[in-house]
Short mmCIF file of N, CA, C and O in Angstrom, two decimals:
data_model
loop_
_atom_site.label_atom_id
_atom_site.label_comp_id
_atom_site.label_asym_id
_atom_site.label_seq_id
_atom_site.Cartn_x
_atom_site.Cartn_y
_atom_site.Cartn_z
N UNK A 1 99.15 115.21 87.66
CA UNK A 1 98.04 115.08 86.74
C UNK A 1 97.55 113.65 86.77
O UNK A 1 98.37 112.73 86.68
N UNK A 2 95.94 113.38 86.92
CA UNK A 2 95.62 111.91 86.83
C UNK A 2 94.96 111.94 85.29
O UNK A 2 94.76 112.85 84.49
N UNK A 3 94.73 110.41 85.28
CA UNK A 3 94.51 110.55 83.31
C UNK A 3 92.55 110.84 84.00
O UNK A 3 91.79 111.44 83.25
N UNK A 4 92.13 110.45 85.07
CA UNK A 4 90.40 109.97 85.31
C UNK A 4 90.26 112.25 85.02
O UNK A 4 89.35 112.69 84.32
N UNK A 5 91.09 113.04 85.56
CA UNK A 5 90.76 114.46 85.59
C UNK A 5 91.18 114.75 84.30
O UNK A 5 90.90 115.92 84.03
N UNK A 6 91.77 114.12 83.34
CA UNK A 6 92.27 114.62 81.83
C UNK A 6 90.86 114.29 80.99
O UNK A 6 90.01 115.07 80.55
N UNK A 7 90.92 113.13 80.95
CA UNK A 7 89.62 112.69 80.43
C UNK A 7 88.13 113.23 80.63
O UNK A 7 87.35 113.39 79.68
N UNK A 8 87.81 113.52 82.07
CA UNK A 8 87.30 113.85 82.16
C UNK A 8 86.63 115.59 81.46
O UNK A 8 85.58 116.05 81.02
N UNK A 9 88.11 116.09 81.75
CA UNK A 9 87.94 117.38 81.01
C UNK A 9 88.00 117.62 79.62
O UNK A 9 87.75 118.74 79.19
N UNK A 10 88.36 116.47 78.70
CA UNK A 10 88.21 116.45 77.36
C UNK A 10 86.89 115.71 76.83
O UNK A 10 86.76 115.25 75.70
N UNK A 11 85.96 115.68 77.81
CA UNK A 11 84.94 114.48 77.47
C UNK A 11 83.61 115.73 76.76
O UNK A 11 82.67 115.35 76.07
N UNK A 12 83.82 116.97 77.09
CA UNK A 12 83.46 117.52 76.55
C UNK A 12 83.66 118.91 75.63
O UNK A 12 84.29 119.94 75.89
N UNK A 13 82.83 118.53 74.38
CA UNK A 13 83.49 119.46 73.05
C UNK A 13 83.62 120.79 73.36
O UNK A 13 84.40 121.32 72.57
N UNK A 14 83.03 121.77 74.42
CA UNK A 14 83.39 122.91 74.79
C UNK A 14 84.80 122.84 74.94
O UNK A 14 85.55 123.45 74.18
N UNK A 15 85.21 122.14 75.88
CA UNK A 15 86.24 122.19 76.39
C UNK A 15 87.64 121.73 75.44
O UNK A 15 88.75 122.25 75.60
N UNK A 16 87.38 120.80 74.56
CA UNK A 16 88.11 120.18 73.14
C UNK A 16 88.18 121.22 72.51
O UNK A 16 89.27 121.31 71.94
N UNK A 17 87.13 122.57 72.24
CA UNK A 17 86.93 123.48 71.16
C UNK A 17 87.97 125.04 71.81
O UNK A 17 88.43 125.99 71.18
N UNK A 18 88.02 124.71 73.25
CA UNK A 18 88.58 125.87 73.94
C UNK A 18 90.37 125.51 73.54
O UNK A 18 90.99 126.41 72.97
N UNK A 19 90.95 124.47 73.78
CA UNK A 19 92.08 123.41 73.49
C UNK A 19 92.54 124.16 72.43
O UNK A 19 93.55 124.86 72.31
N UNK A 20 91.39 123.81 71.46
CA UNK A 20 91.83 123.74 69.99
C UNK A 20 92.07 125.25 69.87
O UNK A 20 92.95 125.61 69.09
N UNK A 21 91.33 126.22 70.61
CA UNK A 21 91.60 127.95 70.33
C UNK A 21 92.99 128.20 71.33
O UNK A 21 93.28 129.35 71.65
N UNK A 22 93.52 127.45 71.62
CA UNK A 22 94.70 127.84 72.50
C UNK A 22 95.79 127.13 71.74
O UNK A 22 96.83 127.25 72.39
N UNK A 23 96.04 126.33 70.43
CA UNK A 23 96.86 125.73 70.25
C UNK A 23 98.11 126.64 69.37
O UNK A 23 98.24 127.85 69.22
N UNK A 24 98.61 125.93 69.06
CA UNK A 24 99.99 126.84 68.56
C UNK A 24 100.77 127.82 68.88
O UNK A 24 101.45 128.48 68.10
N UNK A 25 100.66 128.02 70.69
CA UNK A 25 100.80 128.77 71.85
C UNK A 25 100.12 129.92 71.95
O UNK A 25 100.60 130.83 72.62
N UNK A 26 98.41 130.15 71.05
CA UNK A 26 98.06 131.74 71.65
C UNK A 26 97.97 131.50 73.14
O UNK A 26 97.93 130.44 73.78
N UNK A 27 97.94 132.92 73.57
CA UNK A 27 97.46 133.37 74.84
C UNK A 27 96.62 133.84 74.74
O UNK A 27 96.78 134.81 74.00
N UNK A 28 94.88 133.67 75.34
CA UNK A 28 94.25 134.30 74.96
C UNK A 28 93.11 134.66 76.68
O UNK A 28 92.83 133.82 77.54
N UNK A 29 92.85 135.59 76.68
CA UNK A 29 91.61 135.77 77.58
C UNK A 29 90.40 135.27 77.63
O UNK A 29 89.85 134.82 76.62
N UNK A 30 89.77 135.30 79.00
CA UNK A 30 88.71 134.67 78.95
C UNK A 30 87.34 135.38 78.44
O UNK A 30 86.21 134.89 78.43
N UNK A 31 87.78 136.74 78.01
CA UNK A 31 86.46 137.19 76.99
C UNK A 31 86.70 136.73 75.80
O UNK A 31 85.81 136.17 75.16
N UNK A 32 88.21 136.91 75.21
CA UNK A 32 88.58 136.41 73.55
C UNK A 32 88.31 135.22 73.66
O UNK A 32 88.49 134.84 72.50
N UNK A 33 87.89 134.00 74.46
CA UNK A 33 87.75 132.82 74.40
C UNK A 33 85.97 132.47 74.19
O UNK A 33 85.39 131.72 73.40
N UNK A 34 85.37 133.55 75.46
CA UNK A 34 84.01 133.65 75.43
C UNK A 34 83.36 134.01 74.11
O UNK A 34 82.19 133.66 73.99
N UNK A 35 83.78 134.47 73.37
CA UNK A 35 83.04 135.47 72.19
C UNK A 35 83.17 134.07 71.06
O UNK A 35 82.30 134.02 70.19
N UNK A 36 84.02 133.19 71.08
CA UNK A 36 83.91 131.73 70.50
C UNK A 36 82.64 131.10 70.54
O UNK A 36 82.35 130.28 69.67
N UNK A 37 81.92 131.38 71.39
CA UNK A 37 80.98 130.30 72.55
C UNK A 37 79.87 131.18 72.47
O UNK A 37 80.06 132.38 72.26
N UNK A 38 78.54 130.64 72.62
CA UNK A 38 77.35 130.89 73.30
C UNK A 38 77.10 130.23 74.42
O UNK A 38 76.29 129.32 74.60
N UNK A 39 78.00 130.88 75.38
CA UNK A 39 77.77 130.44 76.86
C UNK A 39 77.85 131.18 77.89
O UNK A 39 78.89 131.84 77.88
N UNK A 40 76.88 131.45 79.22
CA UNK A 40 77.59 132.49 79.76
C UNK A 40 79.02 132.72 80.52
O UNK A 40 80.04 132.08 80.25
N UNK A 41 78.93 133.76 81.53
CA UNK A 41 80.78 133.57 81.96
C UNK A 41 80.88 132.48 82.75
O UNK A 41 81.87 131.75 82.76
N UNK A 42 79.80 132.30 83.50
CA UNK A 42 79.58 131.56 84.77
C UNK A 42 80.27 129.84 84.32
O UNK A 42 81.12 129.13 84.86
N UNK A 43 79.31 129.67 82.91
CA UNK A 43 79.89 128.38 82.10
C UNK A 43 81.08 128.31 81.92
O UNK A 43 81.67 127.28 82.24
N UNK A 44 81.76 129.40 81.34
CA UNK A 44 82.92 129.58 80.64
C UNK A 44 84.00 128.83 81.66
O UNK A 44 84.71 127.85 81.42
N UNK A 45 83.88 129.70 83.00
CA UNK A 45 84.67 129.75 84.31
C UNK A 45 85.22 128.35 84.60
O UNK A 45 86.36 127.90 84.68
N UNK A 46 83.45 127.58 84.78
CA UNK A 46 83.29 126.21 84.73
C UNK A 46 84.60 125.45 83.92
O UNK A 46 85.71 125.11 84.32
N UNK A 47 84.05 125.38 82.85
CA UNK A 47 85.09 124.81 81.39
C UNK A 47 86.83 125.08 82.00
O UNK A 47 87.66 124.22 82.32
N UNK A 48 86.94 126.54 82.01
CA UNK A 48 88.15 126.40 82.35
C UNK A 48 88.81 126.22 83.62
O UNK A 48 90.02 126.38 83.81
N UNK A 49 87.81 125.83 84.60
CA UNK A 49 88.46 125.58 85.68
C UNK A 49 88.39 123.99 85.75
O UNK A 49 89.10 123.30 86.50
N UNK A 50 87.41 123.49 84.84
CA UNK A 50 88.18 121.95 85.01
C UNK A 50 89.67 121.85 83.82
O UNK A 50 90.53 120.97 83.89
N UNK A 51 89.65 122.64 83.11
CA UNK A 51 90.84 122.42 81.93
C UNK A 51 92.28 122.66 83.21
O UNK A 51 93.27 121.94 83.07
N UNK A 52 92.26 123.37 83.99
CA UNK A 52 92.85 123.85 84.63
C UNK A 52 93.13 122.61 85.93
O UNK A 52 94.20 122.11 86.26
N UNK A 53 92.12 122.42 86.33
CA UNK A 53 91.77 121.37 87.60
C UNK A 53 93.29 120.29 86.49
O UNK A 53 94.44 120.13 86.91
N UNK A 54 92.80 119.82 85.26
CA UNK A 54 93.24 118.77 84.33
C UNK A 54 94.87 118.94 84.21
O UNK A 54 95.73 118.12 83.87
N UNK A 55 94.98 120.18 84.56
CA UNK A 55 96.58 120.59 84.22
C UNK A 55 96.91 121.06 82.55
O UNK A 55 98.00 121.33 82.05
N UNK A 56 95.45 121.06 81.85
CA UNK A 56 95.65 121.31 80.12
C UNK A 56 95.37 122.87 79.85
O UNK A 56 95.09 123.24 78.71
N UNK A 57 95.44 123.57 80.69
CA UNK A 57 95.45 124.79 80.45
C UNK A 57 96.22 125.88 81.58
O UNK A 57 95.65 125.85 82.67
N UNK A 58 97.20 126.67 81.54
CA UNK A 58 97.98 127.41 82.40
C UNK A 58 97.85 128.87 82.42
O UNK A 58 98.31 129.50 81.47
N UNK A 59 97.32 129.44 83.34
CA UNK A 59 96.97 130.94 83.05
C UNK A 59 97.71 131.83 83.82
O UNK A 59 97.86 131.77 85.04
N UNK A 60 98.14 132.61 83.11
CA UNK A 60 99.04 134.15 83.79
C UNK A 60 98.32 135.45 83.64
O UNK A 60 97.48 135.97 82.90
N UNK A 61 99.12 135.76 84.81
CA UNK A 61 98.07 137.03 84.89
C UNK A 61 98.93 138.50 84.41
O UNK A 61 100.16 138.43 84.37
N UNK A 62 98.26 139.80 84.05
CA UNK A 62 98.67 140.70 82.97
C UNK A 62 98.20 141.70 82.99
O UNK A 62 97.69 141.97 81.90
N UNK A 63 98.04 142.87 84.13
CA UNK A 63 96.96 143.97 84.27
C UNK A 63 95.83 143.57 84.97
O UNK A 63 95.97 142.97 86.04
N UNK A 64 94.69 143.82 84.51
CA UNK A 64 93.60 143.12 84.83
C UNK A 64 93.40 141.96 84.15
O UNK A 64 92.23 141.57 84.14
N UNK A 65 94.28 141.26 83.54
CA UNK A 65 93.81 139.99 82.38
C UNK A 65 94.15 139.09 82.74
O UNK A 65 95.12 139.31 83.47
N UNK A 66 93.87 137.88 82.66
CA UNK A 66 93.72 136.42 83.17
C UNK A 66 94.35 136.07 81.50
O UNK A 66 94.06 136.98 80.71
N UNK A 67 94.81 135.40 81.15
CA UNK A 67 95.46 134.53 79.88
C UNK A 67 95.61 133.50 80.04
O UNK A 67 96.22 133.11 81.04
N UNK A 68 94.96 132.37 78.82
CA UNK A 68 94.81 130.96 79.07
C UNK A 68 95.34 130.37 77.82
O UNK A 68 94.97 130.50 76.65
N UNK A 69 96.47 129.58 78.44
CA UNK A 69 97.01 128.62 77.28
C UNK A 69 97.51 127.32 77.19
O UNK A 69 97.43 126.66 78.23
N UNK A 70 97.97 126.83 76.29
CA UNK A 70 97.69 125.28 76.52
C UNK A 70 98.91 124.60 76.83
O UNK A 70 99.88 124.91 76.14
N UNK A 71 99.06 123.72 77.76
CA UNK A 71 100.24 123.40 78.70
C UNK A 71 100.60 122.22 77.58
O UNK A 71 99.83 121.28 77.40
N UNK A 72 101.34 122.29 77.16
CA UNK A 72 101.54 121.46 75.65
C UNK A 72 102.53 120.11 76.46
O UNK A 72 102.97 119.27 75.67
N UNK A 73 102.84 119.93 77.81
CA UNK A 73 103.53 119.24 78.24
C UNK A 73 102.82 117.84 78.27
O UNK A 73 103.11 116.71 77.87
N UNK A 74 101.58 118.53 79.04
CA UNK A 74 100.33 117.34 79.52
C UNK A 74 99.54 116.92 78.06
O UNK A 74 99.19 115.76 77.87
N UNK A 75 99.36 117.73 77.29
CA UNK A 75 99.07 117.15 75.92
C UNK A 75 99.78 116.17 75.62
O UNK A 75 99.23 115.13 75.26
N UNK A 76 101.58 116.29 75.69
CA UNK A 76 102.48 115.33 75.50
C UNK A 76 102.27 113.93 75.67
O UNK A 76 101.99 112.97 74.95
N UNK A 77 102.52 114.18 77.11
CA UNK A 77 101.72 113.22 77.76
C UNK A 77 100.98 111.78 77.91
O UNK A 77 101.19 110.66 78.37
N UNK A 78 99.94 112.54 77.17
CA UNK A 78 98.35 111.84 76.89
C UNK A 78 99.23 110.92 75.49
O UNK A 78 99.36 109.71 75.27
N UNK A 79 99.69 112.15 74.74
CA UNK A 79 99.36 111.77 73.15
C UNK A 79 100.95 110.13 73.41
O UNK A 79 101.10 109.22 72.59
N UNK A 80 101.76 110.27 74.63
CA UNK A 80 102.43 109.07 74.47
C UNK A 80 101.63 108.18 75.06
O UNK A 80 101.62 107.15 74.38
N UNK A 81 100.96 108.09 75.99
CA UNK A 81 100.11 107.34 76.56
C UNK A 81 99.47 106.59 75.72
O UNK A 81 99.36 105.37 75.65
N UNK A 82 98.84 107.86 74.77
CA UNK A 82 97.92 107.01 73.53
C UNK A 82 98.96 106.06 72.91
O UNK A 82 98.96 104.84 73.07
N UNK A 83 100.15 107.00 71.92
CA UNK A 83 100.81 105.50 71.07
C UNK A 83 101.00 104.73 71.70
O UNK A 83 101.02 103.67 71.06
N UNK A 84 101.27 104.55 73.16
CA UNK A 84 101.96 103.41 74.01
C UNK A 84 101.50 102.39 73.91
O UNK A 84 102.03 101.29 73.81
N UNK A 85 99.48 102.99 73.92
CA UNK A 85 98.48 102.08 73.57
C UNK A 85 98.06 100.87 72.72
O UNK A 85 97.87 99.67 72.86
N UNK A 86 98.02 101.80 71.77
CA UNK A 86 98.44 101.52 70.43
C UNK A 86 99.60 100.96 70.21
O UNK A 86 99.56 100.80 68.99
N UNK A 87 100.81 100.47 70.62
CA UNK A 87 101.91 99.60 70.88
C UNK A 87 102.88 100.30 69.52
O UNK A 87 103.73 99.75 68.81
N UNK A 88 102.53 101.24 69.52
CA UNK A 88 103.71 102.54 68.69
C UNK A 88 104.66 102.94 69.67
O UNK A 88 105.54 103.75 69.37
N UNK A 89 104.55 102.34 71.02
CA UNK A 89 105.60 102.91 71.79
C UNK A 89 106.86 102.51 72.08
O UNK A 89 107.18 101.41 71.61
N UNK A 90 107.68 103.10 72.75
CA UNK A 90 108.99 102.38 73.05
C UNK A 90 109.13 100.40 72.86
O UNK A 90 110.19 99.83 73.10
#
């Protein structure tokens, strides 16, 4: 994971708002995700294939269903990166 493809994929609120519908480990599909959104699939795809490109989203597959959820590792991550920043760190 690089931080320039994390950032990048959190730089926009679609993609922050998709995050935020995956947190607390749902699994959810990419229609239950779509029906959030006024966007088409084509967009949607977009969104989650950079969340994905980012390593912040991990999808398994289930019948015909694709399931997208949030890799809470790479969140980790970031969020030590940040205090580190912030000199809250080690």
């Amino acid at each position: 994971m690089g931080f320039a493809e994390t950032f990048k994929a959190l730089s926009d609120p679609v993609r922050r708002d998709i995050l935020i519908l995956l947190k607390n480990g749902k699994k959810l599909s990419a229609g239950e995700i779509a029906s959030h959104f006024d966007i088409s699939g084509a967009t949607l795809s977009y969104h989650l294939n950079l969340l994905k490109k980012a390593e912040l989203v991990m999808e398994s597959k289930y019948k015909n269903f694709v399931y997208y959820e949030l890799n809470t590792s790479v969140v980790e991550e970031i969020m030590l990166w940040l205090s580190e920043l912030r000199g809250e760190g080690i």
